Amino acid sequence: MDQKIVNYAKGDINIKQQNIYPPNQEPPQPNPHNLSNSNIPRFVGRDQELIDLKKQLQQSQKLAISTLTGMGGIGKTELARQFGWQEWREKAYPGGICWLNVAESDGGFIGTSILDFARVHLKLNLPDEGELDVKIRYCWQNWLAGNVLIIFDDVRDYQQIRDYLPPQEDKRFHVLITTRKEYLSATIATFRVEVLKEKDALDLLRSYLEDNRIDTQIEAAKLLCQDLGYLPLALELVARLLVRRQDWKISKIRQKLAENGLDEPILAKNPKFHGEMTAERGLKAAFNLSWEELHSEPEAQILALYLSLFALAPFPKGMILDLFPDEDGDTVEEWLTDSLVHLSLVQDNRDGWYEIHPLLRRYFRDKLEASPHAEPAKRRYCGIMAKKSAEMPQDTTVEIVEEFKPFLLHLQTSVGEYSQYIADEDLLWSYTGLALYYEGQGLYAIAEPYCQDCLTATRTHLGDNHPDVATSLNNLALLYQSQGRYTEAEPLYLEALDLTKRLLGDNHPHVATSLNNLALLYDCQGRYTEAEPLYLEALDLRKQLLGDNHPDVATSLNNLAELYRSQGRYTEAEPLYLEALDLRKQLLGDNHPHVASSLNNLAELYRSQGRYTEAEPLFLEALDLTKRLLGDNHPHVALSLNNLALLYNSQGRYTEAEPLYLEALDLRKQLLGDNHPLVATSLNNLALLYQSQGRYTEAEPLYLEALDLRKRLLGDNHPDVASSLNNLAYLYYSQGRYEEAEPLFLEALDLTKRLLGDNHPHVALSLNNLALLYNSQGRYTEAEPLYLQALDLYKRLLGDNHPHVAQSLNNLAGLYDSQGRYTEAEPLYLQALDLYKRLLGDNHPHVAQSLNNLAGLYDSQGRYTEAEPLYLQALDLHKRLLGDNHPHVAQSLNNLAALYDSQGRYTEAEPLYLEALDLYKRLLGDNHPHVATSLNNLAGLYDSQGRYTEAEPLYLEALDLTKRLLGDNHPHVATSLNNLAGLYYSQGRYTEAEPLYSEALQICEQSLGIAHPTTMTVRGNYAICLRRGR
């Protein structure tokens, strides 16, 4: 018969261990322990640590050992005790929990403690014979059944406990060790205990105080927690004192700590209340224990003193090594890692960066100040920081900001706390790097004190006559210039120039730089006649000193060309731009950021001249080159995107311009942060685009955001703020919101005058815009002197031959045209046209616009045969320059159609009106004021032809669109109402016409005034209707 093998179980067979006790021996109590009670009211902030510690101890397949490590006062002992009590309550260790105080005990004491626990709590009869290790081994072998937790508290060295650990292969035993050492053995898992989070630190204070003092003084309490570095021992000492000092405010505690530091009695353990705390020592005494362990390592102690100079922030290993340039790097790293980090006096963040707890830093600093190492340590520290500060580039990006941010507090500490230890040769860069850091982000108010302190420090230490003083003057002036504080910048530039000349002689490259900077300031102020000779002198000096072929010469050529472009001296600017571009290519190669800058500037010149087909490839080349050289994410890329978008905007290629403006805005936000002047510029440009498209509701919030940003970053008194006010006012003007526009125009004008003086092109622009508003309101007597003043100003500042002068002549002519002063308007229109042709050539959009305006004048006078060829010429020019698809082409089509309409040439007018309407809709969308105007004009044509059923829906659509886009009280709404009323009047529908005339008249009187020609026309129509109606 075959024998069968039966598998009774597929898993392991578990045999339950049972302890057999000799006769008359009392069995132990279940779940035995020797844990002492905790003296804290409530254990807070360590819930996750308790969970993680439990997991760590359960992971091992053999003897599980975990080490709670951390600096003195971090709460290791209390965490171990709380863990022990938690596990006891959960009966996780039925074999018992044995607490062993190690500290400075010798091995014999530890071994005796284990035997005592076995006798008392396990009821073991220990053998009388044998050495201590034999008896301990007996204990481990005969320990109570079930898992066992052994806690070694305050272990100073692994050798103290090595011979007293349970057997490695017995996985019942779990061992928990508390120590200040970073690690005890490579075989032991480390559990780092960190300081408390702010919320938990506050809860710890609340657990002692039941009088609501923490919450009623919450901000002071948060600062107190920060002062104490969220260290549990420090927080407990302070909390217990507050319990005994019911009338003390938290601010008083902070003041005493600030004055006395670690010597403050608050942080010492009061012997009168010795038994109330878990900790055996006060804070300084706890730190002393670790410090004394370094007694035989004086080099490590000196390193700790040096490290106290760093700010309360992580610091890199490289800078630590730099503190001891004469020592081998490996040796310094040994002091750092094997001594300071090992004793938890310095925290290794595991990424090459290290950190010191605030209270330990204060402890080390006190020792440093009392040592002979203080002065050399501070000098060395300042030298390291100056070297780092000098690495800050002129062009700041978010990437660079992020790269420097970890060093920021350390750099600030150098100039803030140890400025008297900065070497003379390091003064300039110690401050300048910080100034550049903030200046590059547009944070001028934060940068300013560093520039001012730099000037003070260089003057104090180096005397008034030193090149670094001149550089400091120049840097402060440059900052003021960026803030629009021109009157403060000028004397600094002049002083820097004078000092540089006296120190280095008239013929020195630094003198040329000073001349160039002063010229730039005058250029910004519109003081072109003062800027030009300085630019020329700087150029000449650079050529003499550096030769014709030098990058600085190219810079001078470029700056002079920019000046000429600002003055409209395009024929003089172009060869300089070309020479600068050619020179940069020769010297720097085709692939260099300065070449990209030159391409961009030349393209901008061509755009100003309306040479769009020449400008576009240069803008594209500059953009491509900038991306290749600097990467897609760089402020110069954003600038190139912005300029290309500006070109497309000028050409009416709005759908191509918008994504570029958006990309530039997004890039600037990414690179420079949301709060930067260039972000405000991008917001402003995008708003201008939307305004051009009639997307007023989208433009307004962008203008407002740009204005707010400029005010916050640059202050209320800056030219860019004036520009923003002007742009917002112009938007309101375009919408017919004249009452809102006027105070903004006036504020912009006043601000521009105060900042730039009465004689500046921006003042002329402000005068012109305000006059434009008054012209639209029929306030002709107020508009005329402003137009004349603007014209005179442009002529004086820019000369008789400048496009702005032509524009002023055109605007003044438009005013006279509106007033019917045709004989005065015509020569101005002709002069403007001639000037545009001479300055910009026959082929420019401004020439086309001038032809259109002159044609409009002839049209108004009934001089149709003179008007028609001008309209046709303007239309042809617009098409050739801007392409068939541009709003200006639509405008030309509309005007030519209106001429034919006036002549009764309806069959010729209608297709032009239809083409203009279609073009406006395609380019600007269905919702744009120009579309409403086109609808109105087409309706007028049908009205003139008696095609009333076709005219009425167009008039109604135009009226509805105008109201939606411009509001109910806009002059264009009045025009639409008047035209619709005229249609009804023509049809004899007087009762429908009458209220429309009445509404139109009310709007005109409110928005344009009672004496405006349009108001008088509507009033006359209304009167005729009333008479006919009766």
Short mmCIF file of N, CA and C in Angstrom, two decimals, residues 637-771:
data_model
loop_
_atom_site.label_atom_id
_atom_site.label_comp_id
_atom_site.label_asym_id
_atom_site.label_seq_id
_atom_site.Cartn_x
_atom_site.Cartn_y
_atom_site.Cartn_z
N VAL A 637 14.86 88.69 -25.81
CA VAL A 637 13.91 88.02 -26.71
C VAL A 637 12.54 88.70 -26.59
N ALA A 638 12.14 88.98 -25.36
CA ALA A 638 10.86 89.67 -25.15
C ALA A 638 10.86 91.03 -25.84
N LEU A 639 12.00 91.73 -25.77
CA LEU A 639 12.11 93.03 -26.44
C LEU A 639 11.96 92.88 -27.95
N SER A 640 12.60 91.87 -28.53
CA SER A 640 12.51 91.63 -29.97
C SER A 640 11.09 91.27 -30.38
N LEU A 641 10.44 90.44 -29.59
CA LEU A 641 9.04 90.09 -29.87
C LEU A 641 8.16 91.33 -29.84
N ASN A 642 8.41 92.19 -28.86
CA ASN A 642 7.64 93.42 -28.71
C ASN A 642 7.82 94.33 -29.93
N ASN A 643 9.06 94.46 -30.41
CA ASN A 643 9.33 95.35 -31.54
C ASN A 643 8.72 94.83 -32.84
N LEU A 644 8.78 93.52 -33.02
CA LEU A 644 8.16 92.93 -34.22
C LEU A 644 6.65 93.13 -34.18
N ALA A 645 6.08 92.96 -32.99
CA ALA A 645 4.64 93.19 -32.82
C ALA A 645 4.28 94.63 -33.13
N LEU A 646 5.15 95.56 -32.73
CA LEU A 646 4.93 96.98 -33.00
C LEU A 646 4.90 97.24 -34.50
N LEU A 647 5.78 96.58 -35.24
CA LEU A 647 5.78 96.71 -36.69
C LEU A 647 4.46 96.22 -37.27
N TYR A 648 4.04 95.03 -36.86
CA TYR A 648 2.79 94.46 -37.38
C TYR A 648 1.60 95.34 -37.00
N ASN A 649 1.65 95.91 -35.82
CA ASN A 649 0.59 96.83 -35.39
C ASN A 649 0.55 98.04 -36.32
N SER A 650 1.72 98.58 -36.65
CA SER A 650 1.80 99.75 -37.56
C SER A 650 1.22 99.40 -38.93
N GLN A 651 1.38 98.14 -39.32
CA GLN A 651 0.90 97.70 -40.63
C GLN A 651 -0.56 97.23 -40.60
N GLY A 652 -1.16 97.28 -39.41
CA GLY A 652 -2.54 96.82 -39.28
C GLY A 652 -2.64 95.29 -39.29
N ARG A 653 -1.51 94.61 -39.10
CA ARG A 653 -1.52 93.13 -39.06
C ARG A 653 -1.75 92.69 -37.61
N TYR A 654 -2.97 93.01 -37.15
CA TYR A 654 -3.27 92.84 -35.74
C TYR A 654 -3.26 91.39 -35.28
N THR A 655 -3.75 90.49 -36.16
CA THR A 655 -3.80 89.08 -35.76
C THR A 655 -2.39 88.50 -35.61
N GLU A 656 -1.41 89.09 -36.31
CA GLU A 656 -0.03 88.64 -36.15
C GLU A 656 0.65 89.34 -34.97
N ALA A 657 0.23 90.57 -34.70
CA ALA A 657 0.86 91.33 -33.61
C ALA A 657 0.44 90.80 -32.24
N GLU A 658 -0.82 90.44 -32.08
CA GLU A 658 -1.33 90.08 -30.75
C GLU A 658 -0.57 88.93 -30.10
N PRO A 659 -0.38 87.78 -30.79
CA PRO A 659 0.34 86.68 -30.12
C PRO A 659 1.77 87.05 -29.73
N LEU A 660 2.39 87.96 -30.51
CA LEU A 660 3.75 88.38 -30.18
C LEU A 660 3.76 89.25 -28.91
N TYR A 661 2.79 90.17 -28.84
CA TYR A 661 2.68 90.98 -27.62
C TYR A 661 2.41 90.10 -26.41
N LEU A 662 1.52 89.12 -26.57
CA LEU A 662 1.18 88.22 -25.46
C LEU A 662 2.39 87.38 -25.05
N GLU A 663 3.14 86.92 -26.05
CA GLU A 663 4.33 86.11 -25.74
C GLU A 663 5.37 86.96 -25.01
N ALA A 664 5.55 88.20 -25.46
CA ALA A 664 6.51 89.11 -24.80
C ALA A 664 6.08 89.39 -23.37
N LEU A 665 4.78 89.61 -23.18
CA LEU A 665 4.26 89.86 -21.82
C LEU A 665 4.48 88.65 -20.93
N ASP A 666 4.14 87.48 -21.43
CA ASP A 666 4.30 86.25 -20.64
C ASP A 666 5.77 86.00 -20.30
N LEU A 667 6.63 86.25 -21.28
CA LEU A 667 8.06 86.03 -21.08
C LEU A 667 8.62 86.99 -20.02
N ARG A 668 8.21 88.23 -20.10
CA ARG A 668 8.68 89.20 -19.11
C ARG A 668 8.20 88.85 -17.70
N LYS A 669 6.97 88.38 -17.61
CA LYS A 669 6.47 87.96 -16.29
C LYS A 669 7.27 86.78 -15.76
N GLN A 670 7.55 85.83 -16.63
CA GLN A 670 8.33 84.65 -16.22
C GLN A 670 9.73 85.05 -15.77
N LEU A 671 10.38 85.91 -16.56
CA LEU A 671 11.78 86.22 -16.34
C LEU A 671 12.00 87.30 -15.29
N LEU A 672 11.10 88.27 -15.25
CA LEU A 672 11.32 89.43 -14.40
C LEU A 672 10.33 89.51 -13.25
N GLY A 673 9.35 88.60 -13.25
CA GLY A 673 8.32 88.65 -12.21
C GLY A 673 7.19 89.57 -12.63
N ASP A 674 6.05 89.44 -11.96
CA ASP A 674 4.87 90.23 -12.32
C ASP A 674 5.08 91.72 -12.07
N ASN A 675 5.96 92.04 -11.14
CA ASN A 675 6.15 93.43 -10.75
C ASN A 675 7.46 93.98 -11.31
N HIS A 676 7.40 94.42 -12.54
CA HIS A 676 8.60 94.98 -13.19
C HIS A 676 8.15 96.04 -14.20
N PRO A 677 8.93 97.13 -14.35
CA PRO A 677 8.53 98.17 -15.30
C PRO A 677 8.33 97.66 -16.72
N LEU A 678 9.12 96.67 -17.15
CA LEU A 678 8.97 96.16 -18.51
C LEU A 678 7.66 95.38 -18.68
N VAL A 679 7.18 94.79 -17.60
CA VAL A 679 5.86 94.14 -17.65
C VAL A 679 4.79 95.20 -17.87
N ALA A 680 4.95 96.33 -17.19
CA ALA A 680 4.01 97.44 -17.38
C ALA A 680 4.03 97.92 -18.83
N THR A 681 5.23 97.98 -19.41
CA THR A 681 5.37 98.38 -20.83
C THR A 681 4.62 97.41 -21.73
N SER A 682 4.77 96.12 -21.48
CA SER A 682 4.08 95.11 -22.29
C SER A 682 2.57 95.22 -22.15
N LEU A 683 2.10 95.44 -20.93
CA LEU A 683 0.66 95.62 -20.71
C LEU A 683 0.16 96.83 -21.48
N ASN A 684 0.93 97.90 -21.45
CA ASN A 684 0.58 99.13 -22.15
C ASN A 684 0.50 98.90 -23.66
N ASN A 685 1.48 98.18 -24.21
CA ASN A 685 1.51 97.93 -25.65
C ASN A 685 0.35 97.06 -26.11
N LEU A 686 0.05 96.05 -25.32
CA LEU A 686 -1.07 95.18 -25.64
C LEU A 686 -2.39 95.98 -25.60
N ALA A 687 -2.49 96.87 -24.63
CA ALA A 687 -3.68 97.73 -24.54
C ALA A 687 -3.80 98.63 -25.76
N LEU A 688 -2.66 99.15 -26.23
CA LEU A 688 -2.67 99.99 -27.44
C LEU A 688 -3.18 99.21 -28.65
N LEU A 689 -2.75 97.97 -28.75
CA LEU A 689 -3.23 97.12 -29.84
C LEU A 689 -4.74 96.95 -29.77
N TYR A 690 -5.22 96.61 -28.58
CA TYR A 690 -6.67 96.40 -28.42
C TYR A 690 -7.44 97.70 -28.71
N GLN A 691 -6.87 98.82 -28.32
CA GLN A 691 -7.51 100.09 -28.61
C GLN A 691 -7.59 100.32 -30.12
N SER A 692 -6.51 100.00 -30.82
CA SER A 692 -6.50 100.14 -32.28
C SER A 692 -7.58 99.29 -32.93
N GLN A 693 -7.87 98.16 -32.30
CA GLN A 693 -8.89 97.26 -32.82
C GLN A 693 -10.29 97.59 -32.31
N GLY A 694 -10.39 98.62 -31.48
CA GLY A 694 -11.69 98.98 -30.93
C GLY A 694 -12.13 98.05 -29.81
N ARG A 695 -11.19 97.26 -29.27
CA ARG A 695 -11.51 96.33 -28.17
C ARG A 695 -11.29 97.08 -26.84
N TYR A 696 -12.15 98.09 -26.64
CA TYR A 696 -11.94 99.01 -25.53
C TYR A 696 -12.10 98.35 -24.17
N THR A 697 -13.05 97.42 -24.06
CA THR A 697 -13.27 96.78 -22.76
C THR A 697 -12.08 95.90 -22.36
N GLU A 698 -11.33 95.43 -23.35
CA GLU A 698 -10.12 94.65 -23.05
C GLU A 698 -8.93 95.56 -22.80
N ALA A 699 -8.93 96.71 -23.47
CA ALA A 699 -7.79 97.63 -23.34
C ALA A 699 -7.77 98.31 -21.98
N GLU A 700 -8.94 98.72 -21.49
CA GLU A 700 -8.98 99.54 -20.27
C GLU A 700 -8.32 98.87 -19.06
N PRO A 701 -8.68 97.60 -18.72
CA PRO A 701 -8.04 97.01 -17.53
C PRO A 701 -6.52 96.88 -17.68
N LEU A 702 -6.04 96.72 -18.91
CA LEU A 702 -4.60 96.62 -19.12
C LEU A 702 -3.92 97.97 -18.88
N TYR A 703 -4.55 99.03 -19.39
CA TYR A 703 -4.02 100.37 -19.14
C TYR A 703 -3.99 100.67 -17.63
N LEU A 704 -5.07 100.29 -16.95
CA LEU A 704 -5.15 100.54 -15.51
C LEU A 704 -4.10 99.74 -14.75
N GLU A 705 -3.92 98.49 -15.17
CA GLU A 705 -2.91 97.65 -14.52
C GLU A 705 -1.51 98.21 -14.74
N ALA A 706 -1.24 98.65 -15.97
CA ALA A 706 0.07 99.24 -16.28
C ALA A 706 0.30 100.50 -15.46
N LEU A 707 -0.73 101.33 -15.36
CA LEU A 707 -0.63 102.57 -14.58
C LEU A 707 -0.35 102.27 -13.11
N ASP A 708 -1.11 101.32 -12.56
CA ASP A 708 -0.92 100.96 -11.15
C ASP A 708 0.48 100.41 -10.91
N LEU A 709 0.93 99.57 -11.81
CA LEU A 709 2.25 98.95 -11.68
C LEU A 709 3.36 100.01 -11.74
N ARG A 710 3.22 100.92 -12.66
CA ARG A 710 4.24 101.98 -12.78
C ARG A 710 4.27 102.86 -11.54
N LYS A 711 3.10 103.17 -11.01
CA LYS A 711 3.06 104.00 -9.80
C LYS A 711 3.73 103.28 -8.63
N ARG A 712 3.44 101.98 -8.50
CA ARG A 712 4.00 101.22 -7.38
C ARG A 712 5.51 101.06 -7.51
N LEU A 713 5.99 100.82 -8.74
CA LEU A 713 7.40 100.54 -8.94
C LEU A 713 8.24 101.79 -9.09
N LEU A 714 7.68 102.80 -9.77
CA LEU A 714 8.48 103.98 -10.12
C LEU A 714 8.09 105.21 -9.32
N GLY A 715 7.00 105.09 -8.55
CA GLY A 715 6.51 106.25 -7.81
C GLY A 715 5.56 107.06 -8.67
N ASP A 716 4.81 107.93 -8.04
CA ASP A 716 3.81 108.72 -8.76
C ASP A 716 4.45 109.69 -9.75
N ASN A 717 5.70 110.04 -9.48
CA ASN A 717 6.36 111.06 -10.31
C ASN A 717 7.39 110.43 -11.22
N HIS A 718 6.93 109.90 -12.34
CA HIS A 718 7.83 109.29 -13.32
C HIS A 718 7.24 109.51 -14.71
N PRO A 719 8.09 109.75 -15.72
CA PRO A 719 7.57 109.96 -17.08
C PRO A 719 6.68 108.81 -17.58
N ASP A 720 7.00 107.57 -17.18
CA ASP A 720 6.17 106.44 -17.62
C ASP A 720 4.77 106.51 -17.04
N VAL A 721 4.66 107.05 -15.83
CA VAL A 721 3.33 107.24 -15.22
C VAL A 721 2.56 108.28 -16.03
N ALA A 722 3.23 109.35 -16.41
CA ALA A 722 2.59 110.37 -17.25
C ALA A 722 2.13 109.77 -18.57
N SER A 723 2.95 108.91 -19.15
CA SER A 723 2.60 108.24 -20.40
C SER A 723 1.37 107.36 -20.22
N SER A 724 1.31 106.64 -19.11
CA SER A 724 0.15 105.78 -18.83
C SER A 724 -1.12 106.60 -18.66
N LEU A 725 -1.00 107.70 -17.95
CA LEU A 725 -2.16 108.59 -17.77
C LEU A 725 -2.65 109.09 -19.13
N ASN A 726 -1.70 109.47 -19.97
CA ASN A 726 -2.03 109.97 -21.30
C ASN A 726 -2.74 108.91 -22.14
N ASN A 727 -2.23 107.67 -22.09
CA ASN A 727 -2.83 106.59 -22.88
C ASN A 727 -4.23 106.25 -22.40
N LEU A 728 -4.40 106.22 -21.10
CA LEU A 728 -5.74 105.93 -20.55
C LEU A 728 -6.71 107.04 -20.93
N ALA A 729 -6.22 108.27 -20.85
CA ALA A 729 -7.06 109.41 -21.23
C ALA A 729 -7.47 109.31 -22.70
N TYR A 730 -6.52 108.90 -23.56
CA TYR A 730 -6.83 108.79 -24.99
C TYR A 730 -7.86 107.69 -25.25
N LEU A 731 -7.79 106.63 -24.46
CA LEU A 731 -8.80 105.57 -24.58
C LEU A 731 -10.19 106.15 -24.27
N TYR A 732 -10.26 106.88 -23.16
CA TYR A 732 -11.54 107.47 -22.77
C TYR A 732 -12.01 108.47 -23.83
N TYR A 733 -11.07 109.21 -24.39
CA TYR A 733 -11.41 110.13 -25.49
C TYR A 733 -12.00 109.37 -26.67
N SER A 734 -11.38 108.25 -27.02
CA SER A 734 -11.86 107.44 -28.15
C SER A 734 -13.27 106.91 -27.89
N GLN A 735 -13.57 106.69 -26.62
CA GLN A 735 -14.90 106.18 -26.25
C GLN A 735 -15.91 107.30 -26.03
N GLY A 736 -15.47 108.55 -26.19
CA GLY A 736 -16.37 109.67 -25.95
C GLY A 736 -16.58 109.95 -24.47
N ARG A 737 -15.73 109.39 -23.63
CA ARG A 737 -15.85 109.60 -22.17
C ARG A 737 -14.99 110.84 -21.83
N TYR A 738 -15.47 111.98 -22.35
CA TYR A 738 -14.66 113.19 -22.30
C TYR A 738 -14.44 113.69 -20.88
N GLU A 739 -15.46 113.55 -20.03
CA GLU A 739 -15.33 114.05 -18.65
C GLU A 739 -14.28 113.26 -17.88
N GLU A 740 -14.10 111.97 -18.23
CA GLU A 740 -13.07 111.16 -17.58
C GLU A 740 -11.71 111.40 -18.21
N ALA A 741 -11.71 111.70 -19.51
CA ALA A 741 -10.45 111.88 -20.21
C ALA A 741 -9.75 113.17 -19.81
N GLU A 742 -10.51 114.26 -19.68
CA GLU A 742 -9.89 115.57 -19.48
C GLU A 742 -8.98 115.64 -18.25
N PRO A 743 -9.45 115.22 -17.05
CA PRO A 743 -8.54 115.34 -15.89
C PRO A 743 -7.27 114.49 -16.04
N LEU A 744 -7.38 113.38 -16.75
CA LEU A 744 -6.19 112.54 -16.96
C LEU A 744 -5.21 113.21 -17.91
N PHE A 745 -5.75 113.81 -18.98
CA PHE A 745 -4.88 114.56 -19.90
C PHE A 745 -4.18 115.71 -19.16
N LEU A 746 -4.94 116.40 -18.31
CA LEU A 746 -4.36 117.53 -17.57
C LEU A 746 -3.31 117.05 -16.57
N GLU A 747 -3.60 115.93 -15.90
CA GLU A 747 -2.63 115.38 -14.94
C GLU A 747 -1.35 114.94 -15.66
N ALA A 748 -1.53 114.30 -16.82
CA ALA A 748 -0.36 113.86 -17.59
C ALA A 748 0.47 115.06 -18.03
N LEU A 749 -0.20 116.12 -18.48
CA LEU A 749 0.51 117.32 -18.92
C LEU A 749 1.29 117.96 -17.77
N ASP A 750 0.61 118.07 -16.61
CA ASP A 750 1.26 118.69 -15.45
C ASP A 750 2.47 117.87 -15.00
N LEU A 751 2.29 116.55 -14.96
CA LEU A 751 3.37 115.67 -14.52
C LEU A 751 4.56 115.72 -15.48
N THR A 752 4.27 115.72 -16.76
CA THR A 752 5.33 115.78 -17.77
C THR A 752 6.12 117.08 -17.65
N LYS A 753 5.41 118.18 -17.42
CA LYS A 753 6.10 119.46 -17.26
C LYS A 753 6.99 119.46 -16.02
N ARG A 754 6.45 118.93 -14.92
CA ARG A 754 7.22 118.93 -13.68
C ARG A 754 8.46 118.06 -13.77
N LEU A 755 8.33 116.93 -14.47
CA LEU A 755 9.44 115.98 -14.54
C LEU A 755 10.46 116.32 -15.62
N LEU A 756 9.95 116.78 -16.76
CA LEU A 756 10.83 116.96 -17.91
C LEU A 756 11.04 118.43 -18.26
N GLY A 757 10.36 119.30 -17.55
CA GLY A 757 10.48 120.72 -17.86
C GLY A 757 9.48 121.11 -18.94
N ASP A 758 9.28 122.39 -19.11
CA ASP A 758 8.30 122.87 -20.10
C ASP A 758 8.73 122.58 -21.53
N ASN A 759 10.01 122.37 -21.72
CA ASN A 759 10.53 122.19 -23.08
C ASN A 759 10.93 120.74 -23.34
N HIS A 760 9.97 119.94 -23.68
CA HIS A 760 10.23 118.53 -23.97
C HIS A 760 9.19 118.04 -24.97
N PRO A 761 9.59 117.17 -25.90
CA PRO A 761 8.62 116.67 -26.89
C PRO A 761 7.38 116.02 -26.26
N HIS A 762 7.55 115.39 -25.09
CA HIS A 762 6.39 114.76 -24.44
C HIS A 762 5.39 115.81 -23.96
N VAL A 763 5.89 116.99 -23.60
CA VAL A 763 4.98 118.08 -23.23
C VAL A 763 4.17 118.50 -24.45
N ALA A 764 4.84 118.60 -25.59
CA ALA A 764 4.14 118.95 -26.83
C ALA A 764 3.08 117.91 -27.16
N LEU A 765 3.42 116.63 -26.97
CA LEU A 765 2.45 115.56 -27.22
C LEU A 765 1.24 115.69 -26.31
N SER A 766 1.47 115.99 -25.03
CA SER A 766 0.37 116.16 -24.08
C SER A 766 -0.51 117.35 -24.46
N LEU A 767 0.14 118.44 -24.85
CA LEU A 767 -0.62 119.62 -25.30
C LEU A 767 -1.49 119.27 -26.51
N ASN A 768 -0.91 118.54 -27.44
CA ASN A 768 -1.61 118.14 -28.65
C ASN A 768 -2.84 117.28 -28.33
N ASN A 769 -2.67 116.31 -27.41
CA ASN A 769 -3.78 115.42 -27.07
C ASN A 769 -4.92 116.16 -26.36
N LEU A 770 -4.55 117.06 -25.48
CA LEU A 770 -5.58 117.85 -24.79
C LEU A 770 -6.33 118.72 -25.81
N ALA A 771 -5.58 119.29 -26.76
CA ALA A 771 -6.22 120.09 -27.81
C ALA A 771 -7.16 119.23 -28.64
#
